[in-house]
PDB file of C-alpha atoms in Angstrom:
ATOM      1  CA  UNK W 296     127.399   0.120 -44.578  1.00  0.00           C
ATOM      2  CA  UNK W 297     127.665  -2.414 -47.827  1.00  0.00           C
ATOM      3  CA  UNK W 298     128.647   0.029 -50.044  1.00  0.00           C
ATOM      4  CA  UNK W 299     131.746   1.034 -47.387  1.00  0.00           C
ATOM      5  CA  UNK W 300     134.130   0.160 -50.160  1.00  0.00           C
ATOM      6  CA  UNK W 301     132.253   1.337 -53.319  1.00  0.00           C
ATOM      7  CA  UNK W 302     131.290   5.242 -52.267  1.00  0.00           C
ATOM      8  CA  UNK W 303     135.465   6.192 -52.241  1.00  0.00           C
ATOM      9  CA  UNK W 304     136.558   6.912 -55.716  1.00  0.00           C
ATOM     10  CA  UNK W 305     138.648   4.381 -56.970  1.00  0.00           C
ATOM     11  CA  UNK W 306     141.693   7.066 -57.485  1.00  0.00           C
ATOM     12  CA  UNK W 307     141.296   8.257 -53.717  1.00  0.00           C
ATOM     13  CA  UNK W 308     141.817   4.539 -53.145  1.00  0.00           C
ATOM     14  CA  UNK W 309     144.980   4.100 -55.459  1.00  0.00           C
ATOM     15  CA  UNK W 310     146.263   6.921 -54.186  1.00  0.00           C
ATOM     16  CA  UNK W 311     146.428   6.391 -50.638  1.00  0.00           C
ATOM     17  CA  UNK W 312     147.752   3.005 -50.877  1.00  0.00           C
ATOM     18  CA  UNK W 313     150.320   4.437 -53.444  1.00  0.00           C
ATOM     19  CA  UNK W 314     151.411   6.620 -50.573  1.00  0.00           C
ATOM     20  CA  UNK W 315     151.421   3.802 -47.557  1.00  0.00           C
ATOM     21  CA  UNK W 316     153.605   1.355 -49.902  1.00  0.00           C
ATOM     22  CA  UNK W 317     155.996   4.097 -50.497  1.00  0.00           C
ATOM     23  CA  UNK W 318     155.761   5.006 -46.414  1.00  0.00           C
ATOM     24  CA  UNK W 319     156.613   1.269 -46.448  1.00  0.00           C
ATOM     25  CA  UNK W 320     159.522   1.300 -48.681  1.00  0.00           C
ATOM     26  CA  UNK W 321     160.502   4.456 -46.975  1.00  0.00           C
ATOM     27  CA  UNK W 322     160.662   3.170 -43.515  1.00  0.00           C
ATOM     28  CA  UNK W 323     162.097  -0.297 -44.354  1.00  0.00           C
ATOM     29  CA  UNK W 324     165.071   0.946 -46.411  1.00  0.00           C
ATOM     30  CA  UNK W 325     166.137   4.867 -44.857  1.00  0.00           C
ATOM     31  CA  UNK W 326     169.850   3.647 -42.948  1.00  0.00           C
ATOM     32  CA  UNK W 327     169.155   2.313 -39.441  1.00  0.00           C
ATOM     33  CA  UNK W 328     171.023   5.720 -38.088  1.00  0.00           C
ATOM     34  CA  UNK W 329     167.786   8.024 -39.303  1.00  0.00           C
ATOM     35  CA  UNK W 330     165.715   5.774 -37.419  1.00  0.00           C
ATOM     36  CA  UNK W 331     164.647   7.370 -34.037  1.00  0.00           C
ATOM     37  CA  UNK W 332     165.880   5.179 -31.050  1.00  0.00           C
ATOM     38  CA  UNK W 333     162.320   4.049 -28.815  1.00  0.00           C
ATOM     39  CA  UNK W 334     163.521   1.485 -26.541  1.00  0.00           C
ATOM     40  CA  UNK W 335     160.972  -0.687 -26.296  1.00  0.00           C
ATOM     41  CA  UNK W 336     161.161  -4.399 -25.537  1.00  0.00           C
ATOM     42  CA  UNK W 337     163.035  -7.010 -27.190  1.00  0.00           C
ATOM     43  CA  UNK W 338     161.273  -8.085 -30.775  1.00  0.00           C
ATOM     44  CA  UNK W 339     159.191  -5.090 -30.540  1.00  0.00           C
ATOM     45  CA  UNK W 340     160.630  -4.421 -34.304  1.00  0.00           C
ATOM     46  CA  UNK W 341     158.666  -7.513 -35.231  1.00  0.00           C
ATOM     47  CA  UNK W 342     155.400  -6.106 -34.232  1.00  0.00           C
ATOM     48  CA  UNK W 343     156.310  -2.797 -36.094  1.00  0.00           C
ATOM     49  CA  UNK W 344     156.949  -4.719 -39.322  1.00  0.00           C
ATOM     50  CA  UNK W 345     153.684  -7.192 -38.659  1.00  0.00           C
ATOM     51  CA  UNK W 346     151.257  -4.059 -38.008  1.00  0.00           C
ATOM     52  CA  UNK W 347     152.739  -2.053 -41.376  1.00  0.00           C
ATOM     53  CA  UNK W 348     152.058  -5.072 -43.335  1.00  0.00           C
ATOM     54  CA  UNK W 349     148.578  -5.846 -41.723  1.00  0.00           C
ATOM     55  CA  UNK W 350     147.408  -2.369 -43.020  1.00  0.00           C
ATOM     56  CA  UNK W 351     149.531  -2.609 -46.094  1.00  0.00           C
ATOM     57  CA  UNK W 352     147.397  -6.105 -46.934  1.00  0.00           C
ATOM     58  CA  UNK W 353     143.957  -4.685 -45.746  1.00  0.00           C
ATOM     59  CA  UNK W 354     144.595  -1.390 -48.382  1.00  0.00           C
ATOM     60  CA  UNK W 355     145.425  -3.522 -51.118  1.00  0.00           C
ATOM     61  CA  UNK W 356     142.005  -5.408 -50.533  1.00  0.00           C
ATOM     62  CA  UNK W 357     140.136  -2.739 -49.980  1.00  0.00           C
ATOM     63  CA  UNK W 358     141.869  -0.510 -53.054  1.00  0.00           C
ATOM     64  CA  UNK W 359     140.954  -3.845 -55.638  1.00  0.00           C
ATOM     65  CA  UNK W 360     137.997  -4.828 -53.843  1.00  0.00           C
ATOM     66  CA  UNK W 361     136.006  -4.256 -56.716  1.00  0.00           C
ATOM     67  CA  UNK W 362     138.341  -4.838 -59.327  1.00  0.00           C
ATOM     68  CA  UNK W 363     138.677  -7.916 -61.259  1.00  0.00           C
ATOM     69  CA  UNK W 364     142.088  -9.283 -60.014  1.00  0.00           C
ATOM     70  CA  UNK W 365     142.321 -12.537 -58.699  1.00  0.00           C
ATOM     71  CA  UNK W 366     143.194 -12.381 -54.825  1.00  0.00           C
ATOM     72  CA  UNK W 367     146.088 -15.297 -54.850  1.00  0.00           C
ATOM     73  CA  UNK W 368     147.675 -11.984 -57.152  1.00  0.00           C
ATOM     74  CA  UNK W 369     147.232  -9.318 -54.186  1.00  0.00           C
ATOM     75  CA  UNK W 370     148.337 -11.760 -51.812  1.00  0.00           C
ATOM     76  CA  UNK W 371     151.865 -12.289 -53.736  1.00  0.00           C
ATOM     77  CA  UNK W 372     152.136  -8.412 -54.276  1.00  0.00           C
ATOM     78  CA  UNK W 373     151.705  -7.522 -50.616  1.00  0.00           C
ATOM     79  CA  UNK W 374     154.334 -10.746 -49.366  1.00  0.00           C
ATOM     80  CA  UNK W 375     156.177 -10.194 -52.590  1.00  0.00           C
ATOM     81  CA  UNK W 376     156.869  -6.391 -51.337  1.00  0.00           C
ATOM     82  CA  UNK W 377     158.045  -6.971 -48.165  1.00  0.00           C
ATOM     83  CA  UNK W 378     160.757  -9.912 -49.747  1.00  0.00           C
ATOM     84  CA  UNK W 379     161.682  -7.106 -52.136  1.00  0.00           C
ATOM     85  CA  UNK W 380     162.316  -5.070 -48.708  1.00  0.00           C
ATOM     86  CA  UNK W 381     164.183  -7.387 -47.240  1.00  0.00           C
ATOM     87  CA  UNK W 382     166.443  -8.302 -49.978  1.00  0.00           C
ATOM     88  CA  UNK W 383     167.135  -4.237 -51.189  1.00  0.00           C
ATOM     89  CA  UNK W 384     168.293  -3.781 -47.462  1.00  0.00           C
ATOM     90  CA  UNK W 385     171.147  -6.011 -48.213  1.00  0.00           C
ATOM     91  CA  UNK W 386     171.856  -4.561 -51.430  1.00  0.00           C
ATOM     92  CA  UNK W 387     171.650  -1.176 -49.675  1.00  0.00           C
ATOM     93  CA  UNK W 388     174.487  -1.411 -47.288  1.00  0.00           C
ATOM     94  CA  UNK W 389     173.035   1.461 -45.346  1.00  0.00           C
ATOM     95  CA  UNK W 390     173.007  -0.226 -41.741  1.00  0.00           C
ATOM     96  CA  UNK W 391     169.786  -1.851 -42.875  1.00  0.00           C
ATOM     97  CA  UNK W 392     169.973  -6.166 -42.350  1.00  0.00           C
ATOM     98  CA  UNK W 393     168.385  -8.653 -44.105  1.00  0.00           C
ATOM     99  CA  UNK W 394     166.258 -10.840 -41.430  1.00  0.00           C
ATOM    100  CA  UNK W 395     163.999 -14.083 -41.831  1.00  0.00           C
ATOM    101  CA  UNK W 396     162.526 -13.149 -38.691  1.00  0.00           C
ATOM    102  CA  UNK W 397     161.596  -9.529 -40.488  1.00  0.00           C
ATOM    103  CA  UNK W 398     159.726 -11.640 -43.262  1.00  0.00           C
ATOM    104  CA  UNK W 399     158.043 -13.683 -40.916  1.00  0.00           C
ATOM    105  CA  UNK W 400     156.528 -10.757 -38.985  1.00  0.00           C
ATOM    106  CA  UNK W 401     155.677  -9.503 -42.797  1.00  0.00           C
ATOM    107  CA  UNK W 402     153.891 -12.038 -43.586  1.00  0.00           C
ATOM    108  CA  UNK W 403     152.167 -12.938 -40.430  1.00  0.00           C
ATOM    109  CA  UNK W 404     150.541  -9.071 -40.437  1.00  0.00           C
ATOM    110  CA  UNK W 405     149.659 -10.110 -43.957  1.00  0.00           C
ATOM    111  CA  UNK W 406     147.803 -13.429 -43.119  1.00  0.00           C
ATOM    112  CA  UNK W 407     146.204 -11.057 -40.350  1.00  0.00           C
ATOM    113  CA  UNK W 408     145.261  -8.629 -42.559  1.00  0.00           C
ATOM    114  CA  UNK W 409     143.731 -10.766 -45.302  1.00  0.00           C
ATOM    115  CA  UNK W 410     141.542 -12.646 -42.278  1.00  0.00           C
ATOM    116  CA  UNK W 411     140.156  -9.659 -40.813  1.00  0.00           C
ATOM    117  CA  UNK W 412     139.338  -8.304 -44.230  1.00  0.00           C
ATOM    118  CA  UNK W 413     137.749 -11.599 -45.522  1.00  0.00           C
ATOM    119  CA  UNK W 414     135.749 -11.740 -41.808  1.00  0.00           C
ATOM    120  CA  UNK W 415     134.540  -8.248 -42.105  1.00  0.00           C
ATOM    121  CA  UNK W 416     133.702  -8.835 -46.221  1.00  0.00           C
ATOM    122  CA  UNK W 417     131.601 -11.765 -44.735  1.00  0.00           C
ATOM    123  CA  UNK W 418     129.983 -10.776 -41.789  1.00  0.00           C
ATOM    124  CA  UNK W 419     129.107  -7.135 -43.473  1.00  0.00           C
ATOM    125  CA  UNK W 420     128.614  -9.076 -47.006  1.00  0.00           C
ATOM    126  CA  UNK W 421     129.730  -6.096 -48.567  1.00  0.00           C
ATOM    127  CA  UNK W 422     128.727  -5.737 -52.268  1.00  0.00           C
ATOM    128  CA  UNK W 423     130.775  -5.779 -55.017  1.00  0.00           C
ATOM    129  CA  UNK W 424     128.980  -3.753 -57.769  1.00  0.00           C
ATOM    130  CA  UNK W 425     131.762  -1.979 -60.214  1.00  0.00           C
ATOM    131  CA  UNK W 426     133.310   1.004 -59.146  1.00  0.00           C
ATOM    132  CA  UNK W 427     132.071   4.379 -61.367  1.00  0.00           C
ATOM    133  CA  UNK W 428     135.339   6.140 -62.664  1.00  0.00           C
TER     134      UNK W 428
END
C-alpha cells in the first residue's frame, strides 16, 4: 500500500491528469446550450464545480507526489485554473457567466481535495522514493 503512488509510471500519471484538466476546460467553457439540462436542485452547479476540482486537486498531488515541486506551486495551479475558467467564460461570450460563487465552489473542492490527500499521505505514510522513468 506505501508505494500506491510510486508503482504507476510517472507518464501514465501525466497523462491522465493531462486529460481530466482538459475534461475540465472542456466542460467549464463548451456554450451553456451543449450542456444537457438535469434539473436538479438549486446550487446543485456548485457541487458539480466543487467535486471536478476536488479530483482535479487530488490528481495533481498524486501526479507530483514524488516530484520535487513545492506544494504552495500545485496549490496555485489547481485554484489558478479554475480563475482562468472563470475569467475565459467571460471572454467567451458563449452563454457561459463569470460567477464568484463558481470560484468559491472551485476552491472549496480544492481545499477538500488537498485535506483528504494530505490525511491519506499521513495516515498511509506513503513513501516518497523517486519515481523510475
Amino acid at each position: 500500500m506505501k508505494k500506491l503512488f510510486n508503482h504507476i509510471p510517472f507518464q501514465i500519471k501525466i497523462a491522465t491528469t493531462g486529460l481530466y484538466v482538459l475534461l475540465v476546460a472542456a466542460l467549464s467553457l463548451i456554450p451553456a446550450s451543449d450542456l444537457p439540462k438535469v434539473p436538479l436542485f438549486p446550487g446543485a452547479d456548485k457541487l458539480v464545480h466543487a467535486a471536478m476540482y476536488f479530483v482535479l486537486s487530488i490528481l495533481i498531488l498524486w501526479t507530483f507526489h514524488a516530484k520535487q515541486i513545492a506544494r504552495w506551486k500545485l496549490y496555485s495551479f489547481v485554484i489558478g485554473w479554475g480563475l482562468l475558467m472563470e475569467c475565459l467564460q467571460i471572454l467567451m461570450n458563449a452563454g457561459r457567466h463569470f460567477s464568484y460563487a463558481d470560484i468559491v465552489a472551485n476552491i472549496t473542492g480544492v481545499a477538500l481535495g488537498i485535506a483528504l490527500y494530505n490525511f491519506l499521505n499521513n495516515r498511509l505514510q506513503l513513501e516518497h522514493m523517486p519515481e523510475s522513468n
